[in-house]
Each structure stands twice: as C-alpha cells, then as structure tokens.
Amino acid sequence: MASDKAKKGGVSDKARNWMWLALSLAAAIIVWTILSVLPSTSRSFPNIIVVFQQIPVMIERGVLFKDIQSSLISVGLGYLLGFVIALPVAILMAWYNPFRRIVEPWIQFIRNIPPLAYVPLIVIAAGVGRKPQVIVITIATFLIMCITIYQGIINIDETLIKAARVLGAKDKDIFIRVLAPASLPFILTAVRLGASVALTTLIAAESTGAFAGLGMRIRSLNNNFETAPMLLYIIIIGIIGITVEKIIKLLERKLTGWQEKREI
Amino acid sequence: MAGEERDIKVVIEDVRKTYQGRTGEVVALNGVNLNIADNEFVTVVGPSGCGKSTLLNIIAGLLEPTSGRVLCNGQEVHGTGKDRGVVFQQYALFPWLTVKKNVLFPLDMRGIKGFAAEEIAMKYIKMVDLEKFADHYPKELSGGMKQRVAIARAYAANPEILLMDEPFGALDAQTRTQLQQELLDTWEKERKTCFFITHDVDEALILGQRVVIMSARPGRIKEIVDVDIPYPRNQETKMDPHFLELKNHIWSQVYQEYLEVRK
Ligand SMILES: Nc1ncnc2c1ncn2[C@@H]1O[C@H](COP(=O)(O)OP(=O)(O)OP(=O)(O)O)[C@@H](O)[C@H]1O
Ligand SMILES: [Mg+2]
C-alpha cells in the first residue's frame, strides 16, 4: 500500500517536473524575445525565428555538421584521455603520500589558471590542428577529475576497510570489493564535472588555429558580427552539455542508487 | 574468579599503547592485564577516552600494542584473524551490498560459495529476524535493523570470539533493550566468547558474567566485578536487589573516573 502511494506520488511528481520545465522554457523564450526588441540588446539577440532559420543556412554553407563533429571528437578524445590519466594518478595520490605531496600543489596551481592563458604555449609546442585541442581539453578535464576522485578516495569510511579486514578480506579483496565500489560515486561525480569542464574549455581549445569546430566557428562568426548563427551555435553547445549531463546522471542513479545521500 | 576453572581463550598481557598526538605522546593504555575464559561474556565500562576501543582494536588485530602482547587460543595476535569477529558502533555495513550480500561477504572470503553460503547467510538473517529485508540495501533500514545485519554478518563469519564496540550505543532505549535480549538469547544458545564495550552500566550488568571497569587516561583496569546473577536473564533481572546493588557500586566507580577526566 505504502509503495502504491509512493508510485502514484512519483508519477504526478514527474508530470509536475515536466510542467515546470516547459514553463521555464516558455519564460526563457519570452525573455529572449524581449531582448530581441529592446534597442540596446537587439543586435546581440536576434529573435528566435531568425536564429533557427540559421540551421539550414549553416548546413548549406557545409559547416554545421562538420563543426559539431569536430568539436565532439576533440572533446571526446580529450575527455577520455583526461579520465584515463586522472584515475591512476588519483589512486596513486591517495595511496602514496610523497607522490601526493609533490603532485597535488601542481594540480591546485594549474587548476586556477584559465586554459586560454596557456593555449599559446601549447600551440608553440604542438602546432595547430587536432593535437593542441585535445591537449587543452585533456589538461582541463584531468585536473578537475583527478582532484574529485582523490578527494573521494581519501574520504572513504575507514571503518568499512576495518570491517572488511576482520571479516577475512585480504589486500586484494579490499581493493576490489571495498575501495572500488566505495569510490564509484566519486568517480561518477568526477565524470560529470569533467564533461562540463570539457565543454567550457571548448572555445579555448579551438582557439589553437582549428579548421572547424563549434568554438572556432563562434570566433570566426564574431569577426563578421553574424550574431544569429553565433547564438545558434551557443545554444547547440548548451544542448550538448545538458544532454551529456542527463546521461551521466542516469548512469549515476543506475550504478550508485545504494547511496545514503547524493552530493552536489 | 569465574574464569579460573575454564579454558583461557584470550590473554591480555601487560598491554601498553601510546599514540603520537599533536601535543606529544598520548598514553591510551598502560599495564592492562586480563584473561578471558572460553565461552565467557565480559563487558567493559569506563569513561570516554579511557582506551576501551583501543583495547578492542588491539585484540581484533587492527592495532599493534606499543608493548605487551595479546594471545588468542595461545597464539600471539598480529593482524586480524578468522577466530575473531567485530561489531562496530557505526554498523560498518557495505552500503552497495544488500543485506544478504553483506552477510555473504565473510563466507565468500572463506571460500564458501553457492547454495551452502546462501543457506548459512539466511540462517543468520532469520536469527536477527530480517528475512523480509534480505534484498534491501542498508539505506532502507533503521539503525536497529542495520545493527542486526552487522550482528548477523559477524555471526556468519563464525568467529570464536565476538568483539563488540558499543554496538547499541546509537540506538533508542527500546530498540536497545530488544537487541540486548536477542544477544543474550543467542549467547546462551551459541556460547561464543564475547568482549562487549558499553557506556551503559545496566547493559554491562544484564549481559556480562564479569564487568571490567577501566580507569581514566591512561587506561588501566580499575576493578573487575563478578556478576553472580544466573542466566537466563531478562528485563526483570534489572529489578533484582542484587542487580541494583552491583549497579550502584559500578556506577559510583565509573563516576569517580568521570570526575577524574573532568579535572
Ligand atoms: N589515532 C589516534 N591518534 C591519537 N590519539 C588517539 C587515536 N585514537 C585514540 N586516541 C586517543 O586515545 C585515547 C583512547 O581512545 P579510545 O578511542 O580507545 O577511547 P574509548 O574509551 O573508546 O572512548 P569512547 O568511550 O569515547 O569511545 C583517547 O584519549 C584518544 O584521544
Ligand atoms: Mg570507543
């Protein structure tokens, strides 16, 4: 009975959530439309119809899909590389104190520098093209994911490790059966934060003399004051971001639903 | 003493433990000697910070003593062992495992798998009255239910000695009384050697054959009280005049130590 009630509550909750989301979207469009008629902002915010008319225009120019594809490849590669490096480095930091003492200050230091600042150095070292884009995104995502995973590992409840030990677990069992599942929530949080950083670093990454890409196109459209396609591209980046986040959140719910409380 | 005519299970010999604190060395235990007989139920009381948990962790093999030694079954303790199980105050259930999988964990570590393991796990889950919750996750259980799972899990490991560190400390009075009774009944059936830490003098007396009173830091054994009240015991035992007499005595001893800490 109790679960019946909860289920019913759940469905109407969901409906209510959708309703609010639709309302939020409608309000955004209204604000946008107001901005598009106000004299001081109308040049930056062409109205919604004009912006969406840019979709076929940009396809016609043969750039829209190429830009999306190029950006997704750079972001995907850099992000994947960032994760593959961050995971072992975070584990090493948690496990071996001298390593942490040396490496953590570097990470904290670099983390506060906007990537745009060190882009020229990377271009000088790696040239133009795909390589520097991937490097910039790798660095940015590595930093955030490494710190997040490390913080998670060191905050694992020590009594769980003690309990496993007294129940007969050896070091290997503790690693696989306790540390791995206990750090999974933090790894997923890191994956989510990393995805967001990967996208916010896109403009910096593609300012390395890229030939295509969402970030590169926004900059080049800016040179001709083509605000309508610019706005379209900005919205596309936003849509990609929110889609990726939703997918990761779904994954979190599936894999770590056992958690007492959810963070961030 | 109650233990003398029985086999000695645990020997604690001149144990001293110091921690390296920020303000210098902290002596947590000093000159602790205690023998625990086979099948005996020993309870430990003492003011907060007197080293009770430290002593339990040393017996469990989770901590090494600074000097002195602990013997279990005549063997010196270094590290954890399958002869000793621990129930922690904070339950320490694996939140990513269901109740049943938590109880299966120690069996798996012992190479017991499949149907045989299921059967043992379900036996202990039934013992703590949680068969309806076998497939639930810890987050879906109340504090008392979580501690029941922890007890079932400790039993499933089939240790000879059960070490319990304030296992009922975080529970409300009613749940606490109920779990005390369950623990008593189980002990009378299985007669595992128990070392049970508590803050609650009533609890120490209703459960234990002997109550060890520890003194304020550095922790030492101040007095050992024989509880010559026959089993089976139940909640009415708490009204027994002799029980009350012992309770008064232990309470005043602990209170003295508490005042010592305040100074
Ligand atoms: N890891 C540690 N480092 C430094 N000092 C410690 C450490 N663990 C315990 N101590 C100190 O040793 C003393 C004994 O601690 P212990 O946890 O054994 O006390 P306790 O009797 O279990 O207390 P409580 O009843 O509050 O649980 C305390 O004064 C505590 O501050
Ligand atoms: Mg304690």
GROMACS .gro file of C-alpha atoms in nm, chain A residues 2-259:
model
  258
    2ALA     CA    1   0.269   0.240   0.104
    3SER     CA    2   0.466   0.169  -0.211
    4ASP     CA    3   0.149   0.213  -0.418
    5LYS     CA    4   0.111   0.560  -0.280
    6ALA     CA    5   0.474   0.640  -0.343
    7LYS     CA    6   0.439   0.527  -0.702
    8LYS     CA    7   0.136   0.745  -0.760
    9GLY     CA    8   0.318   1.036  -0.598
   10GLY     CA    9   0.614   0.962  -0.823
   11VAL     CA   10   0.412   0.983  -1.143
   12SER     CA   11   0.247   1.311  -1.057
   13ASP     CA   12   0.583   1.442  -0.940
   14LYS     CA   13   0.722   1.363  -1.280
   15ALA     CA   14   0.434   1.534  -1.455
   16ARG     CA   15   0.483   1.837  -1.235
   17ASN     CA   16   0.854   1.843  -1.314
   18TRP     CA   17   0.779   1.844  -1.688
   19MET     CA   18   0.526   2.120  -1.643
   20TRP     CA   19   0.777   2.341  -1.462
   21LEU     CA   20   1.039   2.266  -1.724
   22ALA     CA   21   0.800   2.369  -2.002
   23LEU     CA   22   0.718   2.684  -1.809
   24SER     CA   23   1.086   2.761  -1.764
   25LEU     CA   24   1.146   2.717  -2.135
   26ALA     CA   25   0.849   2.940  -2.222
   27ALA     CA   26   0.977   3.208  -1.984
   28ALA     CA   27   1.322   3.188  -2.142
   29ILE     CA   28   1.172   3.240  -2.487
   30ILE     CA   29   0.977   3.539  -2.360
   31VAL     CA   30   1.290   3.695  -2.209
   32TRP     CA   31   1.476   3.623  -2.529
   33THR     CA   32   1.204   3.788  -2.735
   34ILE     CA   33   1.208   4.095  -2.511
   35LEU     CA   34   1.586   4.115  -2.551
   36SER     CA   35   1.543   4.091  -2.928
   37VAL     CA   36   1.319   4.401  -2.940
   38LEU     CA   37   1.496   4.621  -2.684
   39PRO     CA   38   1.714   4.863  -2.883
   40SER     CA   39   2.021   4.815  -2.664
   41THR     CA   40   2.028   4.433  -2.686
   42SER     CA   41   1.856   4.360  -3.015
   43ARG     CA   42   2.184   4.348  -3.209
   44SER     CA   43   2.317   4.067  -2.986
   45PHE     CA   44   1.991   3.878  -2.961
   46PRO     CA   45   1.817   3.827  -3.294
   47ASN     CA   46   1.476   3.675  -3.236
   48ILE     CA   47   1.416   3.304  -3.211
   49ILE     CA   48   1.282   3.263  -3.566
   50VAL     CA   49   1.580   3.433  -3.721
   51VAL     CA   50   1.815   3.219  -3.515
   52PHE     CA   51   1.654   2.891  -3.607
   53GLN     CA   52   1.645   2.992  -3.972
   54GLN     CA   53   2.023   2.976  -3.947
   55ILE     CA   54   2.011   2.596  -3.920
   56PRO     CA   55   1.951   2.538  -4.292
   57VAL     CA   56   2.180   2.830  -4.374
   58MET     CA   57   2.471   2.681  -4.185
   59ILE     CA   58   2.403   2.338  -4.331
   60GLU     CA   59   2.402   2.498  -4.675
   61ARG     CA   60   2.742   2.652  -4.602
   62GLY     CA   61   2.857   2.300  -4.526
   63VAL     CA   62   2.987   2.379  -4.179
   64LEU     CA   63   2.723   2.288  -3.918
   65PHE     CA   64   2.774   1.912  -3.910
   66LYS     CA   65   3.147   1.943  -3.966
   67ASP     CA   66   3.170   2.180  -3.668
   68ILE     CA   67   2.964   1.959  -3.439
   69GLN     CA   68   3.160   1.652  -3.541
   70SER     CA   69   3.498   1.819  -3.500
   71SER     CA   70   3.410   1.953  -3.155
   72LEU     CA   71   3.271   1.621  -3.037
   73ILE     CA   72   3.588   1.443  -3.148
   74SER     CA   73   3.814   1.691  -2.969
   75VAL     CA   74   3.604   1.696  -2.657
   76GLY     CA   75   3.555   1.319  -2.654
   77LEU     CA   76   3.922   1.239  -2.706
   78GLY     CA   77   4.049   1.496  -2.459
   79TYR     CA   78   3.793   1.398  -2.200
   80LEU     CA   79   3.867   1.028  -2.236
   81LEU     CA   80   4.240   1.089  -2.211
   82GLY     CA   81   4.186   1.315  -1.911
   83PHE     CA   82   3.993   1.042  -1.734
   84VAL     CA   83   4.238   0.766  -1.822
   85ILE     CA   84   4.521   0.971  -1.671
   86ALA     CA   85   4.322   1.110  -1.376
   87LEU     CA   86   4.210   0.774  -1.236
   88PRO     CA   87   4.553   0.617  -1.176
   89VAL     CA   88   4.706   0.949  -1.067
   90ALA     CA   89   4.426   0.997  -0.811
   91ILE     CA   90   4.471   0.642  -0.682
   92LEU     CA   91   4.846   0.692  -0.658
   93MET     CA   92   4.794   1.020  -0.473
   94ALA     CA   93   4.564   0.856  -0.222
   95TRP     CA   94   4.790   0.556  -0.177
   96TYR     CA   95   5.138   0.708  -0.170
   97ASN     CA   96   5.176   1.020   0.039
   98PRO     CA   97   5.507   1.158  -0.101
   99PHE     CA   98   5.358   1.144  -0.450
  100ARG     CA   99   5.054   1.340  -0.332
  101ARG     CA  100   5.269   1.597  -0.152
  102ILE     CA  101   5.457   1.671  -0.472
  103VAL     CA  102   5.179   1.650  -0.729
  104GLU     CA  103   4.878   1.798  -0.551
  105PRO     CA  104   5.018   2.156  -0.530
  106TRP     CA  105   5.084   2.148  -0.905
  107ILE     CA  106   4.728   2.047  -0.975
  108GLN     CA  107   4.584   2.309  -0.742
  109PHE     CA  108   4.808   2.573  -0.900
  110ILE     CA  109   4.728   2.496  -1.262
  111ARG     CA  110   4.358   2.446  -1.190
  112ASN     CA  111   4.309   2.815  -1.119
  113ILE     CA  112   4.466   2.933  -1.443
  114PRO     CA  113   4.217   2.989  -1.728
  115PRO     CA  114   4.314   2.750  -2.012
  116LEU     CA  115   4.304   3.037  -2.261
  117ALA     CA  116   4.616   3.171  -2.088
  118TYR     CA  117   4.836   2.872  -2.168
  119VAL     CA  118   4.693   2.793  -2.512
  120PRO     CA  119   4.971   2.982  -2.698
  121LEU     CA  120   5.236   2.772  -2.523
  122ILE     CA  121   5.062   2.454  -2.632
  123VAL     CA  122   5.032   2.574  -2.991
  124ILE     CA  123   5.402   2.659  -2.997
  125ALA     CA  124   5.485   2.312  -2.871
  126ALA     CA  125   5.224   2.102  -3.054
  127GLY     CA  126   5.148   2.306  -3.366
  128VAL     CA  127   4.794   2.359  -3.495
  129GLY     CA  128   4.518   2.111  -3.575
  130ARG     CA  129   4.360   1.840  -3.366
  131LYS     CA  130   4.653   1.779  -3.133
  132PRO     CA  131   4.656   2.106  -2.935
  133GLN     CA  132   4.277   2.099  -2.898
  134VAL     CA  133   4.288   1.756  -2.745
  135ILE     CA  134   4.578   1.853  -2.520
  136VAL     CA  135   4.397   2.158  -2.381
  137ILE     CA  136   4.083   1.958  -2.301
  138THR     CA  137   4.288   1.673  -2.157
  139ILE     CA  138   4.466   1.908  -1.918
  140ALA     CA  139   4.149   2.081  -1.802
  141THR     CA  140   3.946   1.764  -1.751
  142PHE     CA  141   4.237   1.579  -1.593
  143LEU     CA  142   4.276   1.848  -1.326
  144ILE     CA  143   3.914   1.852  -1.212
  145MET     CA  144   3.864   1.474  -1.233
  146CYS     CA  145   4.189   1.392  -1.054
  147ILE     CA  146   4.108   1.620  -0.759
  148THR     CA  147   3.750   1.494  -0.734
  149ILE     CA  148   3.844   1.125  -0.743
  150TYR     CA  149   4.130   1.176  -0.498
  151GLN     CA  150   3.903   1.361  -0.251
  152GLY     CA  151   3.654   1.077  -0.278
  153ILE     CA  152   3.906   0.803  -0.215
  154ILE     CA  153   4.054   0.966   0.093
  155ASN     CA  154   3.708   1.023   0.235
  156ILE     CA  155   3.612   0.656   0.218
  157ASP     CA  156   3.491   0.549   0.562
  158GLU     CA  157   3.783   0.376   0.729
  159THR     CA  158   3.557   0.150   0.935
  160LEU     CA  159   3.445  -0.017   0.613
  161ILE     CA  160   3.804  -0.119   0.545
  162LYS     CA  161   3.845  -0.235   0.905
  163ALA     CA  162   3.520  -0.430   0.886
  164ALA     CA  163   3.631  -0.599   0.565
  165ARG     CA  164   3.961  -0.689   0.723
  166VAL     CA  165   3.807  -0.851   1.029
  167LEU     CA  166   3.567  -1.038   0.801
  168GLY     CA  167   3.867  -1.201   0.636
  169ALA     CA  168   3.942  -0.973   0.338
  170LYS     CA  169   4.300  -0.960   0.207
  171ASP     CA  170   4.452  -0.650   0.045
  172LYS     CA  171   4.332  -0.758  -0.298
  173ASP     CA  172   3.975  -0.816  -0.175
  174ILE     CA  173   3.978  -0.479  -0.004
  175PHE     CA  174   4.081  -0.309  -0.325
  176ILE     CA  175   3.827  -0.484  -0.547
  177ARG     CA  176   3.539  -0.541  -0.307
  178VAL     CA  177   3.559  -0.227  -0.091
  179LEU     CA  178   3.769   0.055  -0.234
  180ALA     CA  179   3.640   0.019  -0.590
  181PRO     CA  180   3.266   0.024  -0.513
  182ALA     CA  181   3.313   0.284  -0.238
  183SER     CA  182   3.483   0.524  -0.479
  184LEU     CA  183   3.243   0.465  -0.769
  185PRO     CA  184   3.014   0.755  -0.668
  186PHE     CA  185   3.308   0.996  -0.666
  187ILE     CA  186   3.434   0.864  -0.997
  188LEU     CA  187   3.091   0.930  -1.149
  189THR     CA  188   3.081   1.277  -0.996
  190ALA     CA  189   3.424   1.338  -1.149
  191VAL     CA  190   3.298   1.215  -1.485
  192ARG     CA  191   3.009   1.460  -1.468
  193LEU     CA  192   3.222   1.758  -1.362
  194GLY     CA  193   3.480   1.663  -1.625
  195ALA     CA  194   3.220   1.667  -1.903
  196SER     CA  195   3.113   2.014  -1.803
  197VAL     CA  196   3.472   2.140  -1.793
  198ALA     CA  197   3.544   1.979  -2.132
  199LEU     CA  198   3.269   2.186  -2.292
  200THR     CA  199   3.352   2.509  -2.113
  201THR     CA  200   3.710   2.470  -2.234
  202LEU     CA  201   3.596   2.429  -2.596
  203ILE     CA  202   3.648   2.792  -2.702
  204ALA     CA  203   3.999   2.796  -2.555
  205ALA     CA  204   4.078   2.460  -2.712
  206GLU     CA  205   3.962   2.566  -3.056
  207SER     CA  206   4.145   2.897  -3.044
  208THR     CA  207   4.453   2.695  -3.136
  209GLY     CA  208   4.403   2.753  -3.506
  210ALA     CA  209   4.135   2.488  -3.552
  211PHE     CA  210   3.990   2.441  -3.902
  212ALA     CA  211   3.640   2.358  -3.777
  213GLY     CA  212   3.450   2.328  -3.453
  214LEU     CA  213   3.174   2.499  -3.260
  215GLY     CA  214   3.413   2.716  -3.063
  216MET     CA  215   3.625   2.806  -3.364
  217ARG     CA  216   3.312   2.897  -3.566
  218ILE     CA  217   3.178   3.126  -3.295
  219ARG     CA  218   3.504   3.318  -3.303
  220SER     CA  219   3.508   3.344  -3.678
  221LEU     CA  220   3.139   3.447  -3.698
  222ASN     CA  221   3.222   3.712  -3.444
  223ASN     CA  222   3.463   3.873  -3.690
  224ASN     CA  223   3.167   3.947  -3.923
  225PHE     CA  224   2.921   4.029  -3.644
  226GLU     CA  225   2.696   3.742  -3.757
  227THR     CA  226   2.506   3.725  -3.433
  228ALA     CA  227   2.223   3.494  -3.542
  229PRO     CA  228   2.438   3.189  -3.627
  230MET     CA  229   2.658   3.268  -3.326
  231LEU     CA  230   2.359   3.244  -3.096
  232LEU     CA  231   2.257   2.920  -3.267
  233TYR     CA  232   2.600   2.771  -3.202
  234ILE     CA  233   2.592   2.881  -2.839
  235ILE     CA  234   2.257   2.709  -2.796
  236ILE     CA  235   2.393   2.393  -2.959
  237ILE     CA  236   2.680   2.382  -2.709
  238GLY     CA  237   2.427   2.422  -2.428
  239ILE     CA  238   2.212   2.139  -2.562
  240ILE     CA  239   2.511   1.906  -2.593
  241GLY     CA  240   2.613   1.990  -2.236
  242ILE     CA  241   2.275   1.926  -2.083
  243THR     CA  242   2.230   1.601  -2.279
  244VAL     CA  243   2.565   1.464  -2.163
  245GLU     CA  244   2.489   1.563  -1.804
  246LYS     CA  245   2.149   1.391  -1.815
  247ILE     CA  246   2.305   1.071  -1.947
  248ILE     CA  247   2.568   1.069  -1.673
  249LYS     CA  248   2.306   1.142  -1.406
  250LEU     CA  249   2.105   0.846  -1.531
  251LEU     CA  250   2.416   0.632  -1.506
  252GLU     CA  251   2.475   0.756  -1.151
  253ARG     CA  252   2.123   0.664  -1.048
  254LYS     CA  253   2.159   0.319  -1.202
  255LEU     CA  254   2.502   0.242  -1.058
  256THR     CA  255   2.502   0.416  -0.721
  257GLY     CA  256   2.140   0.409  -0.617
  258TRP     CA  257   2.252   0.239  -0.296
  259GLN     CA  258   2.395   0.566  -0.164
   0.00000   0.00000   0.00000
